[in-house]
Amino acid sequence: MNRVISLYLPNWPIDQLRRAAGDTAPSADQPLVLASRQQNRRTVTAACPAALNLGIRPGMALAKAQMLVPGLSIHDAAPAEDEEGLHRLALWILQRFSPLVSADPPDGIVIDSTGADHLHGGEGAMLDAIIGRLAMSGVEARAAIADSWGAAHALARHLARSTFVAERGRTLFLLSPLPLEALRLPVTMTADLRTLGFRTIGDLHRQPRAPLALRFGPQLARRLDQALGEMAEPIDPIQPLGQIEARRVFAEPIAAAETIARYIGKLVTTLCAALEARGLGACRLDLLVHRVDNRLQAVRVGMALPTRDARRLTRLLCDKIETIDPGFGIETMVLVAASAEPLAMKQAASSLVEAARPDISGLVDTLANRIGGRALYRMAAVASDVPERSVQRIPAMAPDTGSGWPDHWPRPARLLARPDPIETMALLPDHPPASFTWQGVRRRVRRADGPERVFGEWWKRDAELEAVRDYFRVEDEAGERYWIYRAGDGEDPATGSHRWFLHGIFG
């Protein structure tokens, strides 16, 4: 069963206007509306949250809005530009999150996440990543993932949550309490249903279909079936111009896994030849599978480095065949290089000149596509004296940053994510503790070295202007070594709380 994400942009025209205006845009606290002319008067088509809080609503006469809020900032609505911006945003999501993306005007985007969510750490992590990236760009958004486009559309717009992951098979339970407007019905039809006493989708579902179809036509039943996943609602994905692809149309539909694997190999060979002609290597491949029942499925694989190794790419795609449901048969397969980068030919290393460096990119690609790209990383040093800030995660095949940790003082093999408070007994401020209690166990210190004084990064935070830590390496009677510190210099209360913490464990 496919999983569909509906991305709802409640303030899309306003957000796009602010992004386009940049530094000259009105502040978030200033009431802002978009207006357009309808017949012989101008009306409000969109309003920012500040304007909504002051009583302005879309559809209100602009003259009335100006009377309610003197000094209201007014801009002309541009529906064509809004739709074009929505299309550009869908292309951005296509490049980064899923191969099946389509604009859902006027304020949404629909995404088929099947076969792509594992690359982002799962469905919840994928939603958080989308919402977070949009928030960093100044776009307010909510997202929901469900078993159908209609269900995801309803949950994203009628639940007060930034993200929502619907459990599989519980669509009816989740949609039943939602209002009739969640079914994407015409306004006049919704008003007529409310006149008849219907309030929620559950009320509608419990009624016989025949009288409703006789009164309202087939659209009501179709929208209800689409929301419940009982009727297909295919996504017509956008396709960027100039993308490199290989296509195969079958005279007879195919369904066997062996046949699918054979044609995947042929498509990869054709695609790699096209990439080589342009001097490119694939960083991400999308396999689009068109079934005879008009359903579309997609498989996405990513690579750590650009490549056009046909054997490796074929193996990565064939590992995902089990996620493809051929149904009654596949009539078309399309392989797309969703992301490609320049890839120059390299001279192979000769043992007479230099030793060949082992290439582990194939292993990294295999693991990343099985467990998720976010779960595979390596650690790198950061130029920071504060220990918990001196480490960062970087992609597994990222180039060496060239930076390292300070070597004048040893660092523990295991650094705790957060320093753990300990109880200590120390004779003098500059002396290490004679004993300390951690996790309910008292440990007597046999040897110690220090202190190593670490100052706060005052250029980043004013609160760290006088912050000080004194670190000690201590060894207990059992021979276990720990990295502990005192917050403060032991004398001035402004430098820290003078409490003791355990921050690391030596191997």
CSV table of N, CA, C and O in Angstrom, one decimal, residues 424-436 445-451 470-475 484 486 500:
chain,number,residue,atom,x,y,z
A,424,THR,N,30.9,15.0,45.0
A,424,THR,CA,32.4,14.8,45.2
A,424,THR,C,32.8,15.3,46.6
A,424,THR,O,32.0,16.0,47.3
A,425,MET,N,34.0,14.9,47.0
A,425,MET,CA,34.7,15.4,48.2
A,425,MET,C,36.0,15.9,47.8
A,425,MET,O,36.9,15.1,47.4
A,426,ALA,N,36.3,17.2,47.8
A,426,ALA,CA,37.6,17.8,47.4
A,426,ALA,C,38.1,18.6,48.5
A,426,ALA,O,37.4,19.3,49.3
A,427,LEU,N,39.5,18.6,48.7
A,427,LEU,CA,40.1,19.4,49.8
A,427,LEU,C,40.2,20.8,49.5
A,427,LEU,O,39.8,21.7,50.2
A,428,LEU,N,40.8,21.2,48.3
A,428,LEU,CA,41.0,22.5,47.9
A,428,LEU,C,40.4,22.8,46.5
A,428,LEU,O,40.3,21.8,45.8
A,429,PRO,N,40.2,24.1,46.2
A,429,PRO,CA,39.5,24.3,44.9
A,429,PRO,C,40.3,23.8,43.7
A,429,PRO,O,39.8,23.4,42.7
A,430,ASP,N,41.7,23.9,43.8
A,430,ASP,CA,42.5,23.5,42.6
A,430,ASP,C,42.9,22.0,42.7
A,430,ASP,O,43.6,21.5,41.8
A,431,HIS,N,42.4,21.3,43.7
A,431,HIS,CA,42.7,19.9,43.8
A,431,HIS,C,41.6,19.0,43.2
A,431,HIS,O,40.4,19.4,43.3
A,432,PRO,N,41.9,17.9,42.7
A,432,PRO,CA,40.9,16.9,42.3
A,432,PRO,C,40.2,16.3,43.5
A,432,PRO,O,40.7,16.4,44.6
A,433,PRO,N,39.0,15.8,43.3
A,433,PRO,CA,38.2,15.2,44.4
A,433,PRO,C,38.9,14.0,44.9
A,433,PRO,O,39.5,13.2,44.2
A,434,ALA,N,38.8,13.8,46.2
A,434,ALA,CA,39.3,12.5,46.8
A,434,ALA,C,38.4,11.3,46.5
A,434,ALA,O,38.9,10.2,46.4
A,435,SER,N,37.1,11.6,46.3
A,435,SER,CA,36.2,10.5,45.9
A,435,SER,C,35.0,11.2,45.2
A,435,SER,O,34.8,12.4,45.4
A,436,PHE,N,34.2,10.4,44.5
A,436,PHE,CA,33.0,11.0,43.9
A,436,PHE,C,32.0,9.8,43.7
A,436,PHE,O,32.3,8.6,43.7
A,445,VAL,N,39.2,8.0,44.5
A,445,VAL,CA,40.2,8.4,43.5
A,445,VAL,C,41.6,8.0,43.9
A,445,VAL,O,42.0,8.4,45.0
A,446,ARG,N,42.3,7.2,43.1
A,446,ARG,CA,43.6,6.8,43.4
A,446,ARG,C,44.7,7.7,42.7
A,446,ARG,O,45.7,8.0,43.3
A,447,ARG,N,44.4,8.1,41.5
A,447,ARG,CA,45.3,9.0,40.7
A,447,ARG,C,44.5,10.0,40.0
A,447,ARG,O,43.3,9.8,39.7
A,448,ALA,N,45.1,11.2,39.8
A,448,ALA,CA,44.4,12.3,39.1
A,448,ALA,C,45.4,13.2,38.4
A,448,ALA,O,46.6,13.3,38.9
A,449,ASP,N,45.0,13.9,37.4
A,449,ASP,CA,45.8,14.8,36.7
A,449,ASP,C,45.0,16.0,36.2
A,449,ASP,O,43.8,15.8,35.8
A,450,GLY,N,45.5,17.2,36.4
A,450,GLY,CA,44.8,18.4,36.0
A,450,GLY,C,45.1,19.5,37.0
A,450,GLY,O,46.0,19.4,37.8
A,451,PRO,N,44.4,20.6,36.9
A,451,PRO,CA,43.2,20.8,36.0
A,451,PRO,C,43.6,21.3,34.6
A,451,PRO,O,44.6,22.0,34.4
A,470,ASP,N,37.0,23.5,35.0
A,470,ASP,CA,38.3,22.8,35.3
A,470,ASP,C,38.1,21.3,35.2
A,470,ASP,O,37.4,20.7,36.0
A,471,TYR,N,38.8,20.7,34.2
A,471,TYR,CA,38.7,19.3,33.9
A,471,TYR,C,39.9,18.6,34.6
A,471,TYR,O,41.0,19.0,34.6
A,472,PHE,N,39.5,17.3,35.1
A,472,PHE,CA,40.5,16.4,35.7
A,472,PHE,C,40.3,15.0,35.1
A,472,PHE,O,39.2,14.6,34.8
A,473,ARG,N,41.5,14.4,34.9
A,473,ARG,CA,41.5,13.0,34.6
A,473,ARG,C,41.7,12.2,35.9
A,473,ARG,O,42.8,12.4,36.6
A,474,VAL,N,40.8,11.3,36.3
A,474,VAL,CA,40.9,10.6,37.5
A,474,VAL,C,40.8,9.1,37.3
A,474,VAL,O,40.2,8.7,36.3
A,475,GLU,N,41.5,8.4,38.2
A,475,GLU,CA,41.4,6.9,38.1
A,475,GLU,C,41.0,6.4,39.5
A,475,GLU,O,41.6,6.8,40.5
A,484,ILE,N,36.2,14.3,34.6
A,484,ILE,CA,35.3,15.1,35.4
A,484,ILE,C,35.7,16.5,35.3
A,484,ILE,O,36.9,16.9,35.1
A,486,ARG,N,34.7,20.6,37.2
A,486,ARG,CA,34.0,21.5,38.1
A,486,ARG,C,33.6,22.8,37.3
A,486,ARG,O,34.4,23.4,36.6
A,500,TRP,N,30.1,19.6,40.4
A,500,TRP,CA,30.9,18.7,39.7
A,500,TRP,C,30.1,17.8,38.7
A,500,TRP,O,29.0,17.5,39.0
